[in-house]
Coordinates of C-alpha atoms and ligand atoms in Angstrom, one line a residue:
X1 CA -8.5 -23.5 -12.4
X2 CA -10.9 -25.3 -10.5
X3 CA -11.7 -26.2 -6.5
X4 CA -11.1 -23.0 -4.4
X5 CA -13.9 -20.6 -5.7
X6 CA -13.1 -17.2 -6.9
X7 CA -10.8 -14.3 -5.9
X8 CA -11.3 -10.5 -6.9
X9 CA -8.3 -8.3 -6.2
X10 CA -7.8 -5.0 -7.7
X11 CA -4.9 -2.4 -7.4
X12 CA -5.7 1.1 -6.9
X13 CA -6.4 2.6 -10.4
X14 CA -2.9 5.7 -10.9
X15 CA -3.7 9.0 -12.1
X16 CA -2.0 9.8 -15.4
X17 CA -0.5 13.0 -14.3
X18 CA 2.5 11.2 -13.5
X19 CA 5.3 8.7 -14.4
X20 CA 5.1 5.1 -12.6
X21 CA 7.3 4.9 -9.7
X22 CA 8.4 2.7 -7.0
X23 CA 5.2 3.5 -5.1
X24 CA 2.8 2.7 -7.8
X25 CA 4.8 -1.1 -8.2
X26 CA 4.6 -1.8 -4.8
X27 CA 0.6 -1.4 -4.4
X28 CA 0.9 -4.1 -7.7
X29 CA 3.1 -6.4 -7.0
X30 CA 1.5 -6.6 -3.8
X31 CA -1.4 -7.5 -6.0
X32 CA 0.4 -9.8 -7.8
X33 CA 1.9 -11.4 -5.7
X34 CA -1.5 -12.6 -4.3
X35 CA -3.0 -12.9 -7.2
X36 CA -0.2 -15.8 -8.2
X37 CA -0.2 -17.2 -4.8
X38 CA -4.3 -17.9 -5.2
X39 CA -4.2 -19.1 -8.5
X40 CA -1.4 -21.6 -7.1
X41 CA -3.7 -21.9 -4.5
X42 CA -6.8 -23.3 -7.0
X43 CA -8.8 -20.2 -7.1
X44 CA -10.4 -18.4 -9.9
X45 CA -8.6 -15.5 -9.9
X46 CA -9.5 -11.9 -11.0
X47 CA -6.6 -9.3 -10.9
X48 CA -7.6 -5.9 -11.9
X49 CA -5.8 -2.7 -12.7
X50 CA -5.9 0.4 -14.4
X51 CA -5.6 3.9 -14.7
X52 CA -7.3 7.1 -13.5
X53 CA -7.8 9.4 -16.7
X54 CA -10.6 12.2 -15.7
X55 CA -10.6 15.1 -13.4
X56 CA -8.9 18.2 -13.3
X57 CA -5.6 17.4 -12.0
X58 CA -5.1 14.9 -15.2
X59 CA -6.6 18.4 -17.3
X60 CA -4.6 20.7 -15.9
X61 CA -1.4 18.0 -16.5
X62 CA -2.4 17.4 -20.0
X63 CA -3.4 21.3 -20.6
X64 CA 0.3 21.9 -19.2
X65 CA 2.1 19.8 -21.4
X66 CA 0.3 21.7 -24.4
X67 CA -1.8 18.2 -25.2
X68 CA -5.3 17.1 -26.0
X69 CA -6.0 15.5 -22.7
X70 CA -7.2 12.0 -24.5
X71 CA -4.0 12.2 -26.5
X72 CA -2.0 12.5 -23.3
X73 CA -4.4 10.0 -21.2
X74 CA -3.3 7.7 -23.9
X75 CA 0.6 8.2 -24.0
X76 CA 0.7 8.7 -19.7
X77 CA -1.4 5.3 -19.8
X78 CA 0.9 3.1 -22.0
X79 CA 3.7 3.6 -19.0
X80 CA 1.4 2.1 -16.6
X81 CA 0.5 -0.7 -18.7
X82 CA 4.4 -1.3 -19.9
X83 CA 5.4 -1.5 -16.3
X84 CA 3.4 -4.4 -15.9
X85 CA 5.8 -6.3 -18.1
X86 CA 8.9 -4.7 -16.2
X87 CA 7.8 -5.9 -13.1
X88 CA 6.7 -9.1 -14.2
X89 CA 2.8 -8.6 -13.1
X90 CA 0.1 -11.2 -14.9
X91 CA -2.9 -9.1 -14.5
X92 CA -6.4 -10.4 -16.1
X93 CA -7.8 -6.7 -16.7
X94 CA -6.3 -3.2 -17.4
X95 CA -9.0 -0.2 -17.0
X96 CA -9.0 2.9 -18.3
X97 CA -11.8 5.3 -16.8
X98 CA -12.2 7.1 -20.6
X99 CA -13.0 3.5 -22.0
X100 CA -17.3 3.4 -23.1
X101 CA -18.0 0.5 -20.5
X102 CA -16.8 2.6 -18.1
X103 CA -18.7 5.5 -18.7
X104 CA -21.9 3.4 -18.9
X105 CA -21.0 1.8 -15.9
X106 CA -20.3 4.7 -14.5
X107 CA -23.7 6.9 -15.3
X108 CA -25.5 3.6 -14.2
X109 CA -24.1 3.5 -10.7
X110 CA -25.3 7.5 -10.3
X111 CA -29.3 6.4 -11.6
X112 CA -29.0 3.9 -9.4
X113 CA -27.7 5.4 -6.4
X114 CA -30.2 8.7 -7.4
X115 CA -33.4 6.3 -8.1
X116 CA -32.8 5.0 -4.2
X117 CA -33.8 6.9 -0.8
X118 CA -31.3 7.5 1.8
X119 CA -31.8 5.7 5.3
X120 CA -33.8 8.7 6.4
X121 CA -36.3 8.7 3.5
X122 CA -34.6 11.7 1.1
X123 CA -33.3 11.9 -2.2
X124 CA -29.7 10.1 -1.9
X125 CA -28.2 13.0 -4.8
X126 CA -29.7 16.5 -4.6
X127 CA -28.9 19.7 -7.0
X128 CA -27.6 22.7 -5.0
X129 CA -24.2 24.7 -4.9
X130 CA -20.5 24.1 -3.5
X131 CA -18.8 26.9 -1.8
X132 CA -15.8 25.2 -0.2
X133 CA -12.3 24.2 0.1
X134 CA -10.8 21.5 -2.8
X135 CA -7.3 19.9 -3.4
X136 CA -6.8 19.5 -6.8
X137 CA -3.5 17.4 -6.0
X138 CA -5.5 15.2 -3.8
X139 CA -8.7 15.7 -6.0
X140 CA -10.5 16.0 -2.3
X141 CA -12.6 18.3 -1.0
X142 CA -11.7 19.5 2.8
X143 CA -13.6 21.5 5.7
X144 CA -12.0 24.3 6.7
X145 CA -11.0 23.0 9.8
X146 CA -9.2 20.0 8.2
X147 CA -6.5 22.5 7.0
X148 CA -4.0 25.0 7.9
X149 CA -2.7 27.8 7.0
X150 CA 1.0 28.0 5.1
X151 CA 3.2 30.5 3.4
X152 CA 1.4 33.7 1.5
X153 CA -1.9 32.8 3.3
X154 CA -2.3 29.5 1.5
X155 CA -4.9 27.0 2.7
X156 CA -2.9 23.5 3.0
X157 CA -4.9 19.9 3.3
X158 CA -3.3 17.3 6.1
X159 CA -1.5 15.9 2.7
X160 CA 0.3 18.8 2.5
X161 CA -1.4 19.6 -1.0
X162 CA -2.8 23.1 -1.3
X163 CA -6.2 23.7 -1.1
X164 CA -8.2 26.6 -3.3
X165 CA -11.5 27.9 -2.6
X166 CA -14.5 26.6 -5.1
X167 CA -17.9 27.8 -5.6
X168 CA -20.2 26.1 -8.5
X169 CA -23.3 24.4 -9.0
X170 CA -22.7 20.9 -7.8
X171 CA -24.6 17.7 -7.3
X172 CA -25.1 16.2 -3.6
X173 CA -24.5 13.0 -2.4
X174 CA -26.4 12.8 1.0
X175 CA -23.6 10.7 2.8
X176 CA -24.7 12.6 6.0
X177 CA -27.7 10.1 6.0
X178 CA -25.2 6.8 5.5
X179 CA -23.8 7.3 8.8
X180 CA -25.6 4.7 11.2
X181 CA -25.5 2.4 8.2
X182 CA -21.6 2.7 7.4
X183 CA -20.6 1.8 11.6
X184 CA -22.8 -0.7 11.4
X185 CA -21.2 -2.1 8.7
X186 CA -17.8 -1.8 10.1
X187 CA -19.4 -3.2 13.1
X188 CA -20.1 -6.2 11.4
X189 CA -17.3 -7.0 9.5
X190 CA -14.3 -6.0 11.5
X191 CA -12.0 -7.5 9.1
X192 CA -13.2 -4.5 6.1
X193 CA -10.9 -2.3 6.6
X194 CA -6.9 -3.3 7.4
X195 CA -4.3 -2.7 9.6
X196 CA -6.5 -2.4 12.6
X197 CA -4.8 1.4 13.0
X198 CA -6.6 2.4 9.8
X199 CA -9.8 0.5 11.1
X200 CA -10.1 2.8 14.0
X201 CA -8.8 5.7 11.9
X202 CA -11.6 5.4 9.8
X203 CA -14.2 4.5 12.4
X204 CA -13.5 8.0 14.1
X205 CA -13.7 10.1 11.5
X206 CA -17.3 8.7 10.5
X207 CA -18.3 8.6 14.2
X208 CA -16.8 12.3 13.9
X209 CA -20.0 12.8 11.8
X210 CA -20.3 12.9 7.5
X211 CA -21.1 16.0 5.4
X212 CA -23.0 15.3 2.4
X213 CA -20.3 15.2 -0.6
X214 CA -20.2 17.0 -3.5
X215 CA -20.4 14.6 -6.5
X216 CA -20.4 16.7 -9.8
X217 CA -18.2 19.8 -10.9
X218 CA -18.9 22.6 -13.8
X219 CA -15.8 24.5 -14.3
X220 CA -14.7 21.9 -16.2
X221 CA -15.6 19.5 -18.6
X222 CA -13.1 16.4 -19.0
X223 CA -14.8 14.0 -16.5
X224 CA -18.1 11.4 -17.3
X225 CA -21.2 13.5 -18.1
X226 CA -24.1 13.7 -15.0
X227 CA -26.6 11.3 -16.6
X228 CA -29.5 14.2 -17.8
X229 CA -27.5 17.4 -17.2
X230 CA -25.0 18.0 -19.8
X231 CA -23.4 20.8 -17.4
X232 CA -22.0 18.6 -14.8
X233 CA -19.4 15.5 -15.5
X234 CA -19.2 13.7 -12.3
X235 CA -16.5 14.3 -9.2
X236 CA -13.4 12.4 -10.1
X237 CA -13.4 9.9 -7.3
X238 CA -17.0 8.5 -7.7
X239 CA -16.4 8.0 -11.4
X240 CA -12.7 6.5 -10.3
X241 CA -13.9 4.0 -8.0
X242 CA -16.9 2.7 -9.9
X243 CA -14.2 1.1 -12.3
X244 CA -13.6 -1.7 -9.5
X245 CA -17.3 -2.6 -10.7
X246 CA -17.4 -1.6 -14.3
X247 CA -14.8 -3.9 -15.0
X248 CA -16.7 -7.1 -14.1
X249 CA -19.6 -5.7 -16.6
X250 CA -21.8 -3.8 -14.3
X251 CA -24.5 -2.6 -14.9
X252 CA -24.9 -6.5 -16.0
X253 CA -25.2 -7.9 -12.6
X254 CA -24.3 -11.4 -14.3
X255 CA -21.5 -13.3 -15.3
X256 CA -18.2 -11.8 -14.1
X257 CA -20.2 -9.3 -11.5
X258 CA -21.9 -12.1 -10.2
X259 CA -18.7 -14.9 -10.4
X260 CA -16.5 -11.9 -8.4
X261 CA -18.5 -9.1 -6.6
X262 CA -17.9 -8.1 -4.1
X263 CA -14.3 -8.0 -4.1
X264 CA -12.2 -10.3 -1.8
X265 CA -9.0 -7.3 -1.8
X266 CA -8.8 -3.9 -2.5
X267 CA -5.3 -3.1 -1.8
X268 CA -4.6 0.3 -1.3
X269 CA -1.6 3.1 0.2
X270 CA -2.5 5.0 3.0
X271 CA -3.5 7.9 1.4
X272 CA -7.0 6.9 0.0
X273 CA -8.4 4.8 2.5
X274 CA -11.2 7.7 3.4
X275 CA -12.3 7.3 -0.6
X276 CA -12.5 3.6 -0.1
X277 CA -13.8 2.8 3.1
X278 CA -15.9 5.3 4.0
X279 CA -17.3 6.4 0.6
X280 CA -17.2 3.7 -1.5
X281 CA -19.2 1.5 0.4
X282 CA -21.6 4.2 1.0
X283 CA -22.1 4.7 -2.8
X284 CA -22.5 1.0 -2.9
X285 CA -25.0 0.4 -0.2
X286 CA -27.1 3.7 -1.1
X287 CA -27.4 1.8 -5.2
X288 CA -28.4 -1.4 -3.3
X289 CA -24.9 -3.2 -3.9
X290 CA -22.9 -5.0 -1.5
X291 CA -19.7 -3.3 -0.4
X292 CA -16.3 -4.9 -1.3
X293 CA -15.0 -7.8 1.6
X294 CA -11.7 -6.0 2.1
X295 CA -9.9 -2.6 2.0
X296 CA -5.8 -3.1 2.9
X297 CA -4.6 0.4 3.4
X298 CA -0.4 -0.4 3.0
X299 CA 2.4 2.3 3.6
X300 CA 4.8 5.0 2.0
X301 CA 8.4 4.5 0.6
X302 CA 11.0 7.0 0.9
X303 CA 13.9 7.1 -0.4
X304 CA 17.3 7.3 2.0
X305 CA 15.1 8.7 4.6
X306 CA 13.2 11.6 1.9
X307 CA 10.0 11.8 1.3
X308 CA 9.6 10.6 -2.6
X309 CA 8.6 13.7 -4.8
X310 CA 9.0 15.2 -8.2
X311 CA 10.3 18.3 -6.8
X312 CA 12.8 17.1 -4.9
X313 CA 14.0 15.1 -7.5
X314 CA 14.2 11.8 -6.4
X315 CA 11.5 9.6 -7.6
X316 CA 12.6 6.2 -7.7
X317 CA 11.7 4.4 -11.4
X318 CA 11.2 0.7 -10.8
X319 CA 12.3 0.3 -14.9
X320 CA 16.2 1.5 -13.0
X321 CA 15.5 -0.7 -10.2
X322 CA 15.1 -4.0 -12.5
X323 CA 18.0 -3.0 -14.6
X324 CA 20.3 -3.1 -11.7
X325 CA 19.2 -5.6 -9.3
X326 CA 17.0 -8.0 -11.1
X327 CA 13.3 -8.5 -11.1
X328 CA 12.9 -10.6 -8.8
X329 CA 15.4 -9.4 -6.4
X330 CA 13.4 -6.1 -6.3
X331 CA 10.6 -8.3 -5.6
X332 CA 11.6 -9.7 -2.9
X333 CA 13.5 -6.5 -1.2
X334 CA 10.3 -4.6 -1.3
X335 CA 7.6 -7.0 0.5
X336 CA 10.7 -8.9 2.7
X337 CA 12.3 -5.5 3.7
X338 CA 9.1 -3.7 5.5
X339 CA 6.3 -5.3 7.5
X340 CA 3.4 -4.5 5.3
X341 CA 1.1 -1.8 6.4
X342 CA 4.3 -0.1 7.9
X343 CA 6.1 3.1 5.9
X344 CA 9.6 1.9 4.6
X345 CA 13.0 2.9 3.1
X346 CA 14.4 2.2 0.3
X347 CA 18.0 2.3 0.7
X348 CA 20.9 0.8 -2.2
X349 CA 22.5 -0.8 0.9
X350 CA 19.2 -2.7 2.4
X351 CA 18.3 -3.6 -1.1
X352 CA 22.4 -5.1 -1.5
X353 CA 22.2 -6.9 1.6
X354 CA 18.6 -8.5 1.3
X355 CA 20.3 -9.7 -2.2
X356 CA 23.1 -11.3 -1.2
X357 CA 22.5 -12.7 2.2
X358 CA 19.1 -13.9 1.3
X359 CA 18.8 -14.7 -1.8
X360 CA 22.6 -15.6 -2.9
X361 CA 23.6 -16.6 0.2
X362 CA 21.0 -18.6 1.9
X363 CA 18.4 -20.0 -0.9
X364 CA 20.6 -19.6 -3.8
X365 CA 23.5 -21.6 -2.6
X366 CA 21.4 -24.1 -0.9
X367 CA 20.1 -24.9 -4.2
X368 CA 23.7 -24.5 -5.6
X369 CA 25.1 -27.1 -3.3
X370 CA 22.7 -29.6 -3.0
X371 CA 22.1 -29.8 -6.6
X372 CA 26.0 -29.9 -7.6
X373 CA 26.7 -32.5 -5.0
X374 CA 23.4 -35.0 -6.6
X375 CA 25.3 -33.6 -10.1
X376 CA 28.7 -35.0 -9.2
X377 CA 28.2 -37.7 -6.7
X378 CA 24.1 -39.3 -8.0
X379 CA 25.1 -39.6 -11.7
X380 CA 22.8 -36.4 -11.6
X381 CA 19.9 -38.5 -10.9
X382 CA 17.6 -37.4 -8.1
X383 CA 19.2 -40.2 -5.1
X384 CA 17.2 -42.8 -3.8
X385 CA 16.6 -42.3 -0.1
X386 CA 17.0 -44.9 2.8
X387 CA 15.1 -45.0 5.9
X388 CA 14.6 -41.7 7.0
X389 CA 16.0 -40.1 10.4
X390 CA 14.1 -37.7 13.4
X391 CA 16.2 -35.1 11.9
X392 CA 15.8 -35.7 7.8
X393 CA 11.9 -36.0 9.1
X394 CA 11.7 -33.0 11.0
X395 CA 12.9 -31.3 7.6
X396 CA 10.7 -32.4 5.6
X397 CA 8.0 -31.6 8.1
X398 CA 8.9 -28.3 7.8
X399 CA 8.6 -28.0 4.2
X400 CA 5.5 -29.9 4.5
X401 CA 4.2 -27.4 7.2
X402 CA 4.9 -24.2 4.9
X403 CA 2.0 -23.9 2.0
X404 CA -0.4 -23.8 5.3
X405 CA 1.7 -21.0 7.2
X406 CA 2.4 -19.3 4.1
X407 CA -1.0 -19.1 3.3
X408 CA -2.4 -18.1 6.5
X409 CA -0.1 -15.2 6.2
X410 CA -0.9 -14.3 2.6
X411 CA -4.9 -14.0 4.3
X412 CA -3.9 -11.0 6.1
X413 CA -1.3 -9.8 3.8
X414 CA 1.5 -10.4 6.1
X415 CA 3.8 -10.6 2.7
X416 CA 7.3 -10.2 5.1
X417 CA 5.7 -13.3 7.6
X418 CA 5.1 -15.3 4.2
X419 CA 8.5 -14.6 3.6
X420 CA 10.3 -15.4 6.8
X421 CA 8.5 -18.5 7.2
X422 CA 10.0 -19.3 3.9
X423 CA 13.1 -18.6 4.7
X424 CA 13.1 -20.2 8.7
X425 CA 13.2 -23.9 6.6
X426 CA 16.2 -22.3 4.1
X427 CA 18.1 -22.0 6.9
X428 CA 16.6 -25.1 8.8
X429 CA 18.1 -26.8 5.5
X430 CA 21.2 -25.0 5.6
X431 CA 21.7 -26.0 9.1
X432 CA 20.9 -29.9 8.2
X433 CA 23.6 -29.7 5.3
X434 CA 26.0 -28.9 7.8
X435 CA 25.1 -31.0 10.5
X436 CA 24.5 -34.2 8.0
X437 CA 28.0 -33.0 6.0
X438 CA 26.6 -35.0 2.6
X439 CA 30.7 -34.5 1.7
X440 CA 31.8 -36.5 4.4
X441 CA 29.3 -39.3 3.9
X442 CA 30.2 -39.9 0.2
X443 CA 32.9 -42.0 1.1
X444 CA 31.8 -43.4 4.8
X445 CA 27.7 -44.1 3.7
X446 CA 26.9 -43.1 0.4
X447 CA 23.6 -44.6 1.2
X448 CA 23.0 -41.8 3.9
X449 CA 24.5 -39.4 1.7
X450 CA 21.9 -40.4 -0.8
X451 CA 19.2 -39.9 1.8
X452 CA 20.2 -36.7 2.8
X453 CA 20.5 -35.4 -0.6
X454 CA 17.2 -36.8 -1.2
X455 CA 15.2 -34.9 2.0
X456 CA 17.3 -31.6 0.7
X457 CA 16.0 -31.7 -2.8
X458 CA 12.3 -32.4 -1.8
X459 CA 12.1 -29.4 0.3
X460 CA 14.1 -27.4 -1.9
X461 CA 11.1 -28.6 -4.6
X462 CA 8.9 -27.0 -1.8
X463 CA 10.7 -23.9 -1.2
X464 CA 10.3 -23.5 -4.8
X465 CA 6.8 -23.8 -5.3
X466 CA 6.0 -21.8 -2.5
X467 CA 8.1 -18.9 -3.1
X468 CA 6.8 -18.8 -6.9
X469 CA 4.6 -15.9 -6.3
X470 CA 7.2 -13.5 -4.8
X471 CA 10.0 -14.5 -7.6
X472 CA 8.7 -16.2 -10.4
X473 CA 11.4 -16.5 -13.1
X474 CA 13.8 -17.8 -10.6
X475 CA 11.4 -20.2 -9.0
X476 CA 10.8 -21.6 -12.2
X477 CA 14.6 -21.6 -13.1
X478 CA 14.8 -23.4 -10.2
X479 CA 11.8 -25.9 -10.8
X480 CA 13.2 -26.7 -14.5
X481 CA 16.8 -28.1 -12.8
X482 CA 14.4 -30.0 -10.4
X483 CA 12.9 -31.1 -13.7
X484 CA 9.3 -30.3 -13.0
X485 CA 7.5 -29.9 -15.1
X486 CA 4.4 -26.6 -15.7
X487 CA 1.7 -28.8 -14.6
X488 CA 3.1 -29.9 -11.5
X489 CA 4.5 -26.3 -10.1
X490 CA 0.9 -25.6 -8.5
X491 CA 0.3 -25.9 -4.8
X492 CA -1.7 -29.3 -5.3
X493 CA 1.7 -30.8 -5.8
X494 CA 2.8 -30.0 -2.7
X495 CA 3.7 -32.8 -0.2
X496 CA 4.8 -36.2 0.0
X497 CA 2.2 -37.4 -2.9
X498 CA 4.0 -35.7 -5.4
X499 CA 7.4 -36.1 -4.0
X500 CA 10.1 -36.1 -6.9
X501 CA 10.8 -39.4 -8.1
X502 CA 14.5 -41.8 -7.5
X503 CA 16.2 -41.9 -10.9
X504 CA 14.8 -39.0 -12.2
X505 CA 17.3 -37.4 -14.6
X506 CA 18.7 -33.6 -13.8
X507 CA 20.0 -31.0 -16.1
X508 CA 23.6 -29.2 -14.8
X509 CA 23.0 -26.9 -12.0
X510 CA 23.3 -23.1 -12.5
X511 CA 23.4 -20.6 -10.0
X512 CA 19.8 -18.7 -9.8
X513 CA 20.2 -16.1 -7.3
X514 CA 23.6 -13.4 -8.4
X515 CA 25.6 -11.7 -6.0
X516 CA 25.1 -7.8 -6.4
X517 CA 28.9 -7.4 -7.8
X518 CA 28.7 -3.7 -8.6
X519 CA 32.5 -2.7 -8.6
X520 CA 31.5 0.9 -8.2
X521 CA 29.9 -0.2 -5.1
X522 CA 31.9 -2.9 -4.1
X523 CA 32.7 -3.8 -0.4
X524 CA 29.0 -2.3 0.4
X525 CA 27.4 -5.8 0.2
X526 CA 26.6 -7.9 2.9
Ligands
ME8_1 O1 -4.8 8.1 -5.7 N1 4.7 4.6 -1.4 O2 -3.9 7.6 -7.8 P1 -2.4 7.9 -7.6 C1 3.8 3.6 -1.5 N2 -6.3 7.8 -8.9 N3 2.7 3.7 -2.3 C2 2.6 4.7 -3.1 C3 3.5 5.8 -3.0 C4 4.6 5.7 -2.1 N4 5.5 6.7 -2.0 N5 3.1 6.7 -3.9 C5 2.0 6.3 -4.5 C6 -4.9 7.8 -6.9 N6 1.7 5.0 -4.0 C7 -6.3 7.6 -7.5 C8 -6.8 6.2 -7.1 S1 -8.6 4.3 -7.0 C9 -10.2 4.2 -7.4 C10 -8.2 5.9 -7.5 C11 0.6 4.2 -4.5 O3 -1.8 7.8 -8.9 C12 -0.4 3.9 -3.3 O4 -1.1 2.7 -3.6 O5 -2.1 9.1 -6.8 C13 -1.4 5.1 -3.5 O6 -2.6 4.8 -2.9 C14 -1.5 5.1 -5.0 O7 -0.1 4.9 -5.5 C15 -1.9 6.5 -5.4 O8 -1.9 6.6 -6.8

């Protein structure tokens, strides 16, 4: 699509030690849900994802379960990929980091970063040996006085993750030397890094002062081979993050690298904003490539108030999630439910009421009505309108209003302010149904009725459109009883030009949005 120029978001890519859960479809649909709404928008979108296959905590995983670990990189892959379909994401790109154009990419990026001088004038990677602290749950390495001490005299990272004591040979990357140039980055561009909390976060710490970075491990070998020293394969996050770049063909610094880099969006939870925003960019810069626009660090889900773990047995799986609520209800709970950037709960109850009040109640049933009444009382035509009112005006200027403020939201990933300045015109329309009472007018002014019908099924069109990235099978079962048709669902459409047309025939109205009716749970909805 054409007009807006292009858009590069990318999810973070999951380690294959684990089973997708509610966490990992978050960070996505969060993706998606921008990725839809640009597209919509006219941009030439770019939506990657992936998955995290090296490294020792994916070895030791695979090396548990008694498997080669490319056989179980494979297997543990296929679940990220198949939620995709569960949760309805369209992503243009799925990485996996043992793919051959990532391991070129990857061994590229570390002769280019090594063939450059630091700010200072030395060798940006340098040969020498590790004797430290490392987290293989966290696949981080951690100054002693980052961590604490726990039970049996175990060394435990802020995470919580344990940390053992390493010694090897080990490549350098001189981040120590990157420090005036990373604040001065930040400096800047004070929208890189988001919420403004993790700005500052980050800020400190490199103000704190950087330690150069081990980059290359020997005591084991499933990782991308150190270009020239067969001994080495590279540390786990530098080959991880290069995949944001290997995917748009680098080392070709044409085509896609040049249509998309640097990324607009990389979206990201809490826990790995150090790995994106402070060394990531410094990789970048020290190759001579520009650092990404964007890093959104979001929050954690827990789950009735617990912190979500294997061990304690509670790991939500958004596969269970779908099959009892819907897709697109479980879209909406989880970007309406928590400001974004904020921790959240999930809870059956919050998820029950944000189904039924919302979606049944408010947008569902104003679709339901309005479309029943044109059904019964318009020969199911879409009415012809009189002159309009302040009031029917003032409603349509609303709906009108909403692609800008929806947008403008959707810029700073304010996905619950999209949302609730949806919804403030559902319930301005729900207010102007029962203030205009279409019922009563059928028999006093079925001209007025008409009109009124009309302004409710031109901003229901809108609410429609606009809410197509956060739901999109409903939206569209919605758009179909509107009869509009594929090429007139993007945001181009939007406004009085393409207002639906007088006479136009409509299907019979069916109910989009379902009431949660559990009867096991029933009496817990809202
Ligand atoms: O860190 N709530 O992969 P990972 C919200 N491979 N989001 C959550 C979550 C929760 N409870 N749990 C996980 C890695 N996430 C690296 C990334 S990128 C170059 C390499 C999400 O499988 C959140 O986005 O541990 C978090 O950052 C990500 O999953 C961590 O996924």
């Amino acid at each position: 699509m054409a007009g807006n120029g292009s858009y590069y978001i990318t999810t973070p890519i999951y380690y294959v030690n684990d089973s997708p859960h509610i966490g990992h479809a978050y960070t996505t649909l969060a993706c998606d849900v921008l990725a839809r709404f640009k597209r919509l928008d006219g941009f030439d979108v770019k939506f990657l994802t992936g998955t995290d296959e090296h490294g020792q905590k994916v070895a030791t995983s695979a090396r548990d379960a008694g498997i080669d670990p490319q056989t179980f990189t494979d297997n543990v892959s296929q679940n990220f990929r198949d939620l995709l379909g569960v949760m309805n994401f369209q992503h243009d790109d799925f990485i996996r980091t043992t793919e051959p154009r990532h391991i070129n990419a990857c061994q590229a990026l570390w002769r280019a970063i090594a063939a450059n001088q630091s700010p200072k004038g030395q060798d940006n990677i340098y040969l020498d040996s590790y004797g430290g602290w490392y987290a293989v749950r966290d696949e981080a390495f951690y100054a002693e006085g980052e961590l604490t001490d726990g039970p049996d005299g175990k060394k435990i990272a802020p995470s919580g993750a344990e940390a053992e004591w390493v010694e090897e040979p080990s490549y350098f990357f001189r981040l120590s030397d990157w420090q005036d140039a990373l604040l001065e980055f930040y400096e800047k561009n004070p929208d890189f890094i988001a919420p403004v909390s993790r700005h500052n976060e980050v800020k400190s710490f490199v103000e704190g002062g950087l330690h150069d970075l081990s980059i290359s491990r020997t005591s084991f070998d499933w990782g991308v081979q150190v270009p020239d020293d067969p001994d080495h394969v590279m540390y786990v996050w530098l080959d991880a993050l290069t995949n944001y770049i290997t995917a748009l063909g680098y080392p070709d610094q044409k085509g896609e690298y040049a249509a998309y880099w640097p990324a607009d969006l990389h979206m990201v939870g809490k826990d790995i904003v150090r790995f994106h925003a402070v060394y990531w960019p410094a990789f970048l810069l020290a190759a001579g490539l520009e650092p990404p626009k964007r890093v959104y660090a979001h929050g954690w889900w827990t789950n009735e108030g617990q912190k979500i773990s294997k061990s304690l047995g509670n790991v939500i799986d958004p596969v269970e999630l779908v099959e009892r609520y819907g897709i697109d209800q479980v879209r909406y709970f989880l970007l309406r439910e928590v400001p974004f950037g904020n921790d959240g709960d999930f809870s059956h109850q919050a998820m029950v009421n944000r189904m039924n009040g919302e979606l049944a109640n408010d947008f569902g049933n104003l679709a339901q009505r309005v479309l029943s009444m044109i059904n019964k009382n318009c020969e199911a035509k879409v009415p012809q309108p009189g002159d309009l009112t302040g009031d029917d005006q003032d409603l349509l200027n609303q709906a009108h209003a909403l692609h800008g403020s929806a947008a403008g939201c959707l810029d700073r990933q304010a996905f619950h302010e999209a949302l609730e300045s949806i919804w403030v015109v559902v319930r301005a329309a729900n207010g102007y149904v029962d203030a205009q009472a279409p019922w009563a007018l059928r028999k006093e002014d079925p001209d007025r009725m008409k009109t009124v019908l009309y302004v409710l099924v031109e901003t229901i069109r809108h609410l429609a459109i606009l809410a197509q990235p956060f739901m999109p099978n409903s939206c569209a079962a919605m758009l179909d009883q509107l009869e509009i048709g594929e090429s007139e669902r993007n945001f181009a459409n939007l406004g009085l030009e393409q207002a639906l047309k007088p006479g136009t025939e409509l299907p019979k109205p069916q109910g989009v949005f379902p009431r949660f009716t559990d009867e096991e749970k029933a009496g817990e909805g809202a």
